mmCIF file of C-alpha atoms in Angstrom:
data_model
loop_
_atom_site.group_PDB
_atom_site.id
_atom_site.type_symbol
_atom_site.label_atom_id
_atom_site.label_comp_id
_atom_site.label_asym_id
_atom_site.label_seq_id
_atom_site.Cartn_x
_atom_site.Cartn_y
_atom_site.Cartn_z
ATOM 1 C CA MET A 1 102.047 99.171 87.974
ATOM 2 C CA HIS A 2 101.900 101.994 90.513
ATOM 3 C CA VAL A 3 98.219 102.096 91.470
ATOM 4 C CA PRO A 4 96.953 105.678 91.944
ATOM 5 C CA ASP A 5 94.305 106.825 94.400
ATOM 6 C CA GLY A 6 90.774 106.066 93.217
ATOM 7 C CA PHE A 7 91.299 102.747 91.424
ATOM 8 C CA ILE A 8 90.562 100.641 94.522
ATOM 9 C CA ASP A 9 87.879 101.501 97.081
ATOM 10 C CA ALA A 10 88.619 102.535 100.666
ATOM 11 C CA PRO A 11 87.757 99.237 102.444
ATOM 12 C CA THR A 12 89.977 97.191 100.120
ATOM 13 C CA SER A 13 92.764 99.760 100.363
ATOM 14 C CA ALA A 14 92.530 99.636 104.147
ATOM 15 C CA ALA A 15 92.610 95.831 104.136
ATOM 16 C CA THR A 16 95.702 95.756 101.950
ATOM 17 C CA ALA A 17 97.314 98.345 104.220
ATOM 18 C CA VAL A 18 96.847 95.932 107.129
ATOM 19 C CA VAL A 19 98.297 93.080 105.046
ATOM 20 C CA ALA A 20 101.234 95.270 104.016
ATOM 21 C CA ALA A 21 101.890 96.387 107.590
ATOM 22 C CA GLY A 22 101.888 92.784 108.794
ATOM 23 C CA ALA A 23 104.207 91.699 105.989
ATOM 24 C CA LEU A 24 106.589 94.572 106.732
ATOM 25 C CA ALA A 25 106.658 93.600 110.407
ATOM 26 C CA VAL A 26 107.503 90.018 109.461
ATOM 27 C CA SER A 27 110.103 91.262 106.970
ATOM 28 C CA LEU A 28 111.770 93.484 109.556
ATOM 29 C CA ARG A 29 112.142 90.481 111.806
ATOM 30 C CA GLY A 30 113.315 88.205 109.001
ATOM 31 C CA ALA A 31 115.751 90.811 107.691
ATOM 32 C CA ARG A 32 117.679 90.586 110.967
ATOM 33 C CA ARG A 33 118.859 87.141 109.885
ATOM 34 C CA GLU A 34 119.667 88.274 106.344
ATOM 35 C CA LEU A 35 121.470 91.535 107.068
ATOM 36 C CA ASP A 36 124.928 90.278 107.961
ATOM 37 C CA GLU A 37 128.275 91.902 107.277
ATOM 38 C CA ARG A 38 127.945 91.067 103.562
ATOM 39 C CA THR A 39 124.307 91.958 102.909
ATOM 40 C CA ALA A 40 123.774 95.037 105.092
ATOM 41 C CA PRO A 41 126.033 97.472 103.175
ATOM 42 C CA LEU A 42 124.401 96.528 99.866
ATOM 43 C CA ALA A 43 120.734 96.699 100.846
ATOM 44 C CA GLY A 44 120.430 100.484 100.667
ATOM 45 C CA LEU A 45 122.239 100.454 97.329
ATOM 46 C CA VAL A 46 119.869 97.817 95.964
ATOM 47 C CA ALA A 47 116.903 100.039 96.875
ATOM 48 C CA ALA A 48 118.536 103.007 95.123
ATOM 49 C CA PHE A 49 119.300 100.902 92.046
ATOM 50 C CA VAL A 50 115.694 99.682 91.855
ATOM 51 C CA PHE A 51 114.515 103.298 92.101
ATOM 52 C CA ALA A 52 116.862 104.334 89.277
ATOM 53 C CA VAL A 53 115.936 101.491 86.933
ATOM 54 C CA GLN A 54 112.224 102.055 87.540
ATOM 55 C CA MET A 55 112.692 105.436 85.842
ATOM 56 C CA LEU A 56 113.737 103.667 82.634
ATOM 57 C CA ASN A 57 110.473 102.784 80.929
ATOM 58 C CA PHE A 58 111.104 100.543 77.923
ATOM 59 C CA PRO A 59 108.672 100.085 74.998
ATOM 60 C CA VAL A 60 106.833 96.781 74.782
ATOM 61 C CA ALA A 61 103.982 96.879 72.253
ATOM 62 C CA ALA A 62 101.128 98.984 70.859
ATOM 63 C CA GLY A 63 102.146 102.271 72.482
ATOM 64 C CA THR A 64 102.758 100.668 75.872
ATOM 65 C CA SER A 65 105.862 100.739 78.037
ATOM 66 C CA GLY A 66 107.056 98.866 81.091
ATOM 67 C CA HIS A 67 109.609 99.254 83.826
ATOM 68 C CA LEU A 68 111.354 97.112 86.404
ATOM 69 C CA LEU A 69 109.331 96.149 89.477
ATOM 70 C CA GLY A 70 112.446 94.945 91.295
ATOM 71 C CA GLY A 71 111.112 92.334 93.702
ATOM 72 C CA ALA A 72 113.003 89.455 92.096
ATOM 73 C CA LEU A 73 116.236 91.426 91.802
ATOM 74 C CA ALA A 74 116.158 92.599 95.417
ATOM 75 C CA ALA A 75 115.239 89.178 96.824
ATOM 76 C CA ILE A 76 118.039 87.380 94.969
ATOM 77 C CA LEU A 77 120.700 89.967 95.818
ATOM 78 C CA VAL A 78 119.930 90.616 99.501
ATOM 79 C CA GLY A 79 117.302 88.054 100.567
ATOM 80 C CA PRO A 80 113.488 87.866 100.380
ATOM 81 C CA TYR A 81 112.712 89.667 103.645
ATOM 82 C CA THR A 82 115.181 92.443 102.924
ATOM 83 C CA GLY A 83 113.924 92.498 99.329
ATOM 84 C CA VAL A 84 110.391 93.310 100.510
ATOM 85 C CA LEU A 85 111.813 96.176 102.555
ATOM 86 C CA CYS A 86 113.923 97.453 99.629
ATOM 87 C CA VAL A 87 110.969 97.723 97.247
ATOM 88 C CA SER A 88 108.770 99.194 100.005
ATOM 89 C CA VAL A 89 111.312 101.948 100.647
ATOM 90 C CA VAL A 90 111.299 102.742 96.926
ATOM 91 C CA LEU A 91 107.486 102.874 96.818
ATOM 92 C CA LEU A 92 107.391 105.128 99.862
ATOM 93 C CA MET A 93 109.911 107.565 98.344
ATOM 94 C CA GLN A 94 108.050 107.581 95.036
ATOM 95 C CA GLY A 95 104.679 108.181 96.652
ATOM 96 C CA ILE A 96 105.741 110.960 99.017
ATOM 97 C CA LEU A 97 108.298 112.842 96.922
ATOM 98 C CA PHE A 98 107.324 112.169 93.315
ATOM 99 C CA ALA A 99 103.526 111.696 93.469
ATOM 100 C CA ASP A 100 103.924 108.273 91.843
ATOM 101 C CA GLY A 101 101.484 105.738 93.274
ATOM 102 C CA GLY A 102 98.640 106.879 95.487
ATOM 103 C CA LEU A 103 99.172 107.392 99.197
ATOM 104 C CA THR A 104 95.845 105.797 100.089
ATOM 105 C CA ALA A 105 96.861 103.018 97.698
ATOM 106 C CA LEU A 106 100.254 102.523 99.349
ATOM 107 C CA GLY A 107 99.077 99.268 100.935
ATOM 108 C CA VAL A 108 97.880 98.058 97.525
ATOM 109 C CA ASN A 109 101.210 98.915 95.912
ATOM 110 C CA ILE A 110 103.330 97.343 98.647
ATOM 111 C CA THR A 111 101.201 94.190 98.593
ATOM 112 C CA ASP A 112 101.322 93.966 94.815
ATOM 113 C CA MET A 113 104.777 95.254 93.867
ATOM 114 C CA ALA A 114 106.837 94.366 96.943
ATOM 115 C CA ILE A 115 105.254 91.322 98.566
ATOM 116 C CA VAL A 116 103.782 89.353 95.640
ATOM 117 C CA THR A 117 106.769 89.854 93.323
ATOM 118 C CA THR A 118 109.297 88.971 96.013
ATOM 119 C CA VAL A 119 107.488 85.880 97.294
ATOM 120 C CA VAL A 120 106.752 84.480 93.825
ATOM 121 C CA ALA A 121 110.207 85.255 92.467
ATOM 122 C CA TYR A 122 112.182 83.877 95.384
ATOM 123 C CA ALA A 123 110.088 80.721 95.610
ATOM 124 C CA ALA A 124 110.631 80.087 91.901
ATOM 125 C CA PHE A 125 114.327 80.926 92.180
ATOM 126 C CA ARG A 126 114.974 78.517 95.054
ATOM 127 C CA GLY A 127 112.920 75.803 93.385
ATOM 128 C CA LEU A 128 114.916 76.068 90.174
ATOM 129 C CA LEU A 129 118.259 76.005 91.986
ATOM 130 C CA LYS A 130 117.297 72.679 93.568
ATOM 131 C CA VAL A 131 117.091 70.997 90.163
ATOM 132 C CA LEU A 132 119.716 72.919 88.193
ATOM 133 C CA PRO A 133 123.479 72.289 88.334
ATOM 134 C CA ARG A 134 125.262 74.236 91.057
ATOM 135 C CA SER A 135 126.847 76.959 88.923
ATOM 136 C CA ARG A 136 126.819 80.696 88.358
ATOM 137 C CA ARG A 137 124.989 80.194 85.077
ATOM 138 C CA SER A 138 122.230 78.417 86.974
ATOM 139 C CA VAL A 139 121.885 81.394 89.318
ATOM 140 C CA THR A 140 121.573 83.765 86.363
ATOM 141 C CA GLY A 141 119.133 81.505 84.531
ATOM 142 C CA ALA A 142 116.999 80.979 87.622
ATOM 143 C CA ALA A 143 116.975 84.753 88.194
ATOM 144 C CA PHE A 144 115.680 85.265 84.644
ATOM 145 C CA VAL A 145 112.800 82.808 85.048
ATOM 146 C CA ALA A 146 111.930 84.027 88.550
ATOM 147 C CA ALA A 147 111.734 87.650 87.421
ATOM 148 C CA LEU A 148 109.717 86.680 84.355
ATOM 149 C CA LEU A 149 107.112 84.960 86.547
ATOM 150 C CA SER A 150 106.944 87.738 89.133
ATOM 151 C CA VAL A 151 105.500 90.406 86.831
ATOM 152 C CA PRO A 152 102.386 88.583 85.555
ATOM 153 C CA ALA A 153 101.919 87.346 89.145
ATOM 154 C CA ALA A 154 101.681 90.982 90.218
ATOM 155 C CA ALA A 155 99.232 91.615 87.366
ATOM 156 C CA VAL A 156 97.073 88.732 88.610
ATOM 157 C CA ALA A 157 97.224 90.130 92.158
ATOM 158 C CA PHE A 158 96.067 93.552 90.958
ATOM 159 C CA THR A 159 93.240 91.942 88.994
ATOM 160 C CA LEU A 160 92.049 90.080 92.101
ATOM 161 C CA LEU A 161 92.187 93.257 94.167
ATOM 162 C CA TYR A 162 90.278 95.093 91.466
ATOM 163 C CA ALA A 163 87.665 92.329 91.374
ATOM 164 C CA VAL A 164 87.118 92.852 95.112
ATOM 165 C CA GLY A 165 87.345 96.622 95.354
ATOM 166 C CA GLY A 166 87.418 98.214 91.914
ATOM 167 C CA THR A 167 85.679 101.595 91.731
ATOM 168 C CA THR A 168 84.379 101.227 88.167
ATOM 169 C CA ASP A 169 82.079 98.669 86.585
ATOM 170 C CA VAL A 170 84.387 96.870 84.170
ATOM 171 C CA ALA A 171 84.190 93.193 83.210
ATOM 172 C CA ILE A 172 86.891 91.497 85.259
ATOM 173 C CA GLY A 173 87.656 89.079 82.440
ATOM 174 C CA LYS A 174 88.676 91.948 80.181
ATOM 175 C CA VAL A 175 90.836 93.439 82.914
ATOM 176 C CA ALA A 176 92.532 90.109 83.581
ATOM 177 C CA GLY A 177 93.230 89.399 79.924
ATOM 178 C CA ALA A 178 94.630 92.859 79.246
ATOM 179 C CA MET A 179 96.701 93.054 82.437
ATOM 180 C CA ILE A 180 98.249 89.596 82.171
ATOM 181 C CA GLY A 181 98.874 89.887 78.433
ATOM 182 C CA VAL A 182 100.824 93.144 78.556
ATOM 183 C CA HIS A 183 102.666 92.238 81.762
ATOM 184 C CA VAL A 184 103.950 88.977 80.313
ATOM 185 C CA LEU A 185 105.737 91.164 77.762
ATOM 186 C CA ILE A 186 106.946 93.534 80.471
ATOM 187 C CA GLY A 187 108.135 90.491 82.397
ATOM 188 C CA VAL A 188 110.596 89.701 79.606
ATOM 189 C CA GLY A 189 112.226 93.099 80.154
ATOM 190 C CA GLU A 190 112.185 92.563 83.914
ATOM 191 C CA ALA A 191 113.813 89.166 83.452
ATOM 192 C CA ALA A 192 116.553 90.539 81.208
ATOM 193 C CA ILE A 193 117.435 93.386 83.593
ATOM 194 C CA THR A 194 117.386 91.068 86.606
ATOM 195 C CA ALA A 195 119.505 88.379 84.966
ATOM 196 C CA LEU A 196 122.066 90.885 83.659
ATOM 197 C CA THR A 197 122.412 92.558 87.072
ATOM 198 C CA VAL A 198 122.582 89.323 89.069
ATOM 199 C CA GLY A 199 124.967 87.845 86.526
ATOM 200 C CA ALA A 200 127.274 90.861 86.752
ATOM 201 C CA VAL A 201 127.426 90.769 90.555
ATOM 202 C CA VAL A 202 127.743 87.000 90.821
ATOM 203 C CA THR A 203 130.664 87.093 88.387
ATOM 204 C CA VAL A 204 132.777 89.447 90.513
ATOM 205 C CA ARG A 205 131.480 88.762 94.036
ATOM 206 C CA PRO A 206 129.281 85.645 94.278
ATOM 207 C CA ASP A 207 129.670 85.750 98.060
ATOM 208 C CA LEU A 208 127.669 89.006 98.116
ATOM 209 C CA VAL A 209 124.669 87.538 96.272
ATOM 210 C CA TYR A 210 122.296 86.137 98.885
ATOM 211 C CA GLY A 211 120.724 83.697 96.446
ATOM 212 C CA ALA A 212 124.118 82.310 95.404
ATOM 213 C CA ARG A 213 125.306 81.377 98.885
ATOM 214 C CA GLY A 214 126.373 77.774 99.142
ATOM 215 C CA LEU A 215 126.927 77.703 95.402
ATOM 216 C CA ARG A 216 130.463 76.329 95.585
ATOM 217 C CA GLN A 217 130.523 72.571 96.069
ATOM 218 C CA GLY A 218 133.000 71.217 98.555
ATOM 219 C CA LEU A 219 135.981 69.341 97.186
ATOM 220 C CA LYS A 220 135.858 65.556 97.646
ATOM 221 C CA LEU A 221 138.887 63.346 98.215
ATOM 222 C CA ARG A 222 139.022 59.561 97.853
ATOM 223 C CA VAL A 223 140.605 58.013 100.936
ATOM 224 C CA HIS A 224 140.909 54.210 101.118
ATOM 225 C CA GLY A 225 138.224 53.906 98.480
ATOM 226 C CA ALA A 226 135.745 56.247 100.175
ATOM 227 C CA LEU A 227 134.870 59.867 99.278
ATOM 228 C CA VAL A 228 135.404 62.353 102.110
ATOM 229 C CA ASP A 229 135.141 66.114 102.331
ATOM 230 C CA ALA A 230 138.410 67.923 101.739
ATOM 231 C CA PRO A 231 139.427 70.437 104.426
ATOM 232 C CA GLU A 232 138.579 74.071 103.757
ATOM 233 C CA PRO A 233 141.508 76.259 102.698
ATOM 234 C CA THR A 234 143.086 78.089 105.621
ATOM 235 C CA ALA A 235 143.457 81.347 103.699
ATOM 236 C CA PRO A 236 140.428 82.996 102.060
ATOM 237 C CA VAL A 237 140.459 83.431 98.296
ATOM 238 C CA ALA A 238 141.077 87.057 97.353
ATOM 239 C CA ALA A 239 137.984 88.778 95.982
ATOM 240 C CA ARG A 240 138.199 90.182 92.465
ATOM 241 C CA THR A 241 136.348 93.337 93.512
ATOM 242 C CA SER A 242 136.189 94.890 96.971
ATOM 243 C CA ARG A 243 132.848 95.632 98.591
ATOM 244 C CA ARG A 244 133.636 99.343 98.585
ATOM 245 C CA ALA A 245 134.448 99.315 94.869
ATOM 246 C CA LEU A 246 131.258 97.393 94.111
ATOM 247 C CA TRP A 247 129.187 99.783 96.228
ATOM 248 C CA ILE A 248 130.690 102.887 94.615
ATOM 249 C CA SER A 249 130.300 101.511 91.097
ATOM 250 C CA GLY A 250 126.694 100.555 91.865
ATOM 251 C CA LEU A 251 125.891 104.012 93.196
ATOM 252 C CA VAL A 252 127.532 105.742 90.242
ATOM 253 C CA THR A 253 125.605 103.483 87.862
ATOM 254 C CA SER A 254 122.337 104.333 89.645
ATOM 255 C CA LEU A 255 123.055 108.055 89.459
ATOM 256 C CA VAL A 256 123.908 107.878 85.751
ATOM 257 C CA LEU A 257 120.778 105.848 84.971
ATOM 258 C CA ALA A 258 118.457 108.153 86.915
ATOM 259 C CA GLY A 259 120.219 111.424 86.126
ATOM 260 C CA PHE A 260 121.015 110.955 82.440
ATOM 261 C CA VAL A 261 119.713 107.762 80.805
ATOM 262 C CA SER A 262 116.172 108.292 82.175
ATOM 263 C CA PHE A 263 115.733 111.241 79.784
ATOM 264 C CA TYR A 264 115.673 108.740 76.915
ATOM 265 C CA ALA A 265 113.127 106.402 78.518
ATOM 266 C CA SER A 266 109.890 105.652 76.700
ATOM 267 C CA GLY A 267 107.164 108.238 77.185
ATOM 268 C CA SER A 268 104.361 105.770 76.454
ATOM 269 C CA PRO A 269 101.990 104.844 79.294
ATOM 270 C CA ASP A 270 103.017 101.807 81.300
ATOM 271 C CA GLY A 271 101.022 98.585 81.359
ATOM 272 C CA LEU A 272 98.570 99.553 84.081
ATOM 273 C CA GLU A 273 98.061 103.080 82.711
ATOM 274 C CA LYS A 274 97.339 101.696 79.240
ATOM 275 C CA VAL A 275 94.876 99.077 80.464
ATOM 276 C CA ALA A 276 93.209 101.593 82.779
ATOM 277 C CA HIS A 277 92.743 104.103 79.958
ATOM 278 C CA ASP A 278 91.512 101.536 77.419
ATOM 279 C CA HIS A 279 89.001 99.902 79.781
ATOM 280 C CA GLY A 280 87.848 102.858 81.871
ATOM 281 C CA ILE A 281 89.449 101.762 85.122
ATOM 282 C CA ASP A 282 90.793 105.286 85.621
ATOM 283 C CA ALA A 283 87.370 106.962 85.562
ATOM 284 C CA LYS A 284 87.503 107.769 89.287
ATOM 285 C CA THR A 285 91.203 108.519 89.661
ATOM 286 C CA LYS A 286 91.858 111.135 92.343
ATOM 287 C CA GLU A 287 94.490 113.836 92.397
ATOM 288 C CA HIS A 288 97.587 112.701 94.246
ATOM 289 C CA ALA A 289 97.987 114.084 97.753
ATOM 290 C CA SER A 290 101.603 114.978 96.892
ATOM 291 C CA ALA A 291 100.749 116.601 93.560
ATOM 292 C CA GLY A 292 102.156 119.870 94.899
ATOM 293 C CA SER A 293 105.536 118.344 95.717
ATOM 294 C CA PRO A 294 108.468 120.203 94.140
ATOM 295 C CA LEU A 295 109.540 116.833 92.681
ATOM 296 C CA ALA A 296 106.122 115.697 91.425
ATOM 297 C CA ASP A 297 106.181 113.750 88.156
ATOM 298 C CA TYR A 298 109.961 113.304 88.399
ATOM 299 C CA GLY A 299 110.855 116.907 87.682
ATOM 300 C CA VAL A 300 112.249 119.743 89.774
ATOM 301 C CA GLU A 301 109.899 122.671 90.236
ATOM 302 C CA ASP A 302 110.957 125.941 88.558
ATOM 303 C CA VAL A 303 113.641 124.234 86.441
ATOM 304 C CA SER A 304 112.442 124.866 82.891
ATOM 305 C CA ASP A 305 114.888 122.640 81.016
ATOM 306 C CA ALA A 306 113.206 119.219 80.844
ATOM 307 C CA ARG A 307 116.453 117.250 80.658
ATOM 308 C CA LEU A 308 118.005 119.091 83.596
ATOM 309 C CA SER A 309 114.786 118.949 85.632
ATOM 310 C CA GLY A 310 114.325 115.216 85.169
ATOM 311 C CA GLY A 311 118.003 114.498 85.736
ATOM 312 C CA LEU A 312 118.112 116.461 88.978
ATOM 313 C CA ALA A 313 114.950 114.737 90.184
ATOM 314 C CA GLY A 314 116.487 111.351 89.416
ATOM 315 C CA VAL A 315 119.703 112.178 91.264
ATOM 316 C CA ILE A 316 117.744 113.478 94.255
ATOM 317 C CA GLY A 317 115.610 110.341 94.220
ATOM 318 C CA VAL A 318 118.605 108.009 94.156
ATOM 319 C CA GLY A 319 120.317 109.963 96.936
ATOM 320 C CA THR A 320 117.221 110.070 99.113
ATOM 321 C CA THR A 321 116.495 106.388 98.596
ATOM 322 C CA VAL A 322 120.024 105.213 99.374
ATOM 323 C CA VAL A 323 120.081 107.322 102.540
ATOM 324 C CA ALA A 324 116.607 106.258 103.705
ATOM 325 C CA GLY A 325 117.200 102.617 102.822
ATOM 326 C CA SER A 326 120.634 102.503 104.447
ATOM 327 C CA ALA A 327 119.205 104.069 107.609
ATOM 328 C CA VAL A 328 116.480 101.417 107.806
ATOM 329 C CA PHE A 329 118.843 98.531 107.176
ATOM 330 C CA TRP A 330 121.483 99.909 109.516
ATOM 331 C CA ALA A 331 118.857 100.097 112.267
ATOM 332 C CA VAL A 332 117.717 96.518 111.562
ATOM 333 C CA ARG A 333 121.317 95.313 111.491
ATOM 334 C CA ARG A 334 122.051 97.108 114.768
ATOM 335 C CA ARG A 335 118.978 95.478 116.285
ATOM 336 C CA ARG A 336 120.326 92.089 115.221
ATOM 337 C CA THR A 337 123.733 92.624 116.751
ATOM 338 C CA SER A 338 122.336 94.077 119.989
ATOM 339 C CA THR A 339 119.754 91.309 120.555
ATOM 340 C CA PRO A 340 121.109 88.488 122.719
ATOM 341 C CA GLY A 341 120.989 85.170 120.924
ATOM 342 C CA ALA A 342 120.134 86.772 117.566
ATOM 343 C CA LEU A 343 120.962 84.607 114.572
#
């Protein structure tokens, strides 16, 4: 769903850039509350993991593929404000280094893929947890449904933006039907990846999953016929996996996915590309401003072997994203700790 330059006109692109900038400012402020000693070390890794999994296009139907958007996954793991920042870092790296997603359309892509997916997913996730039993299975199930809803929501958002500022004369009803239909299918893949990842982390370190905080119910004791809260244990329960081990395993997984598994990803056009080609939305697509990048199209310039070229590009992308993301989140975390009265 990376929108290239030329799909949306300049005024609409500029308006979404203002919306995106405002949302990022709010997210930077909100992330100060989310990036504590548990969340901060993982945020950069989450961005790198989203980048890696976005390289793994999976087939859906009729010569169409899809890939993770990542808003739901990031919001549940590290918080909604930090989740917006995670996906935005990924989009920025993809646009500048890999010519994926137009630079003039960066505001459109952040609004659609970072803001809409995160807001819809986290709202659905929290709503479901209020009615489901307080358990790890509930967290995983709520993550599945939240991710499933986030993808067609992004498709609806794109359709609305196209209705306002589309550069070609295409019946909006056809665009809406095609976009929502294919992205419901892509949403199933998004939901599966999100649920599997959240489920894996919540199994070994539920305390590191932002959306699972407060999951454990306090023990009740009956005293003189009345239920009272039992005192908290004086010694913390030993974690099954250390933060460092989880971080290293997550980074290695991201590198393997981007550097090796991505070679076997589907080569079919993704949902937006397919709809754009079938309905003429791409008639005025412009050449990407970073088309001359040595990493354009997820390959390394002058490396003739396709597998090696794509693998190196994926590894470079994961490394760059984890460094850029960690730098951003470290700066936000430092701002939190240096601000008097910060929560």
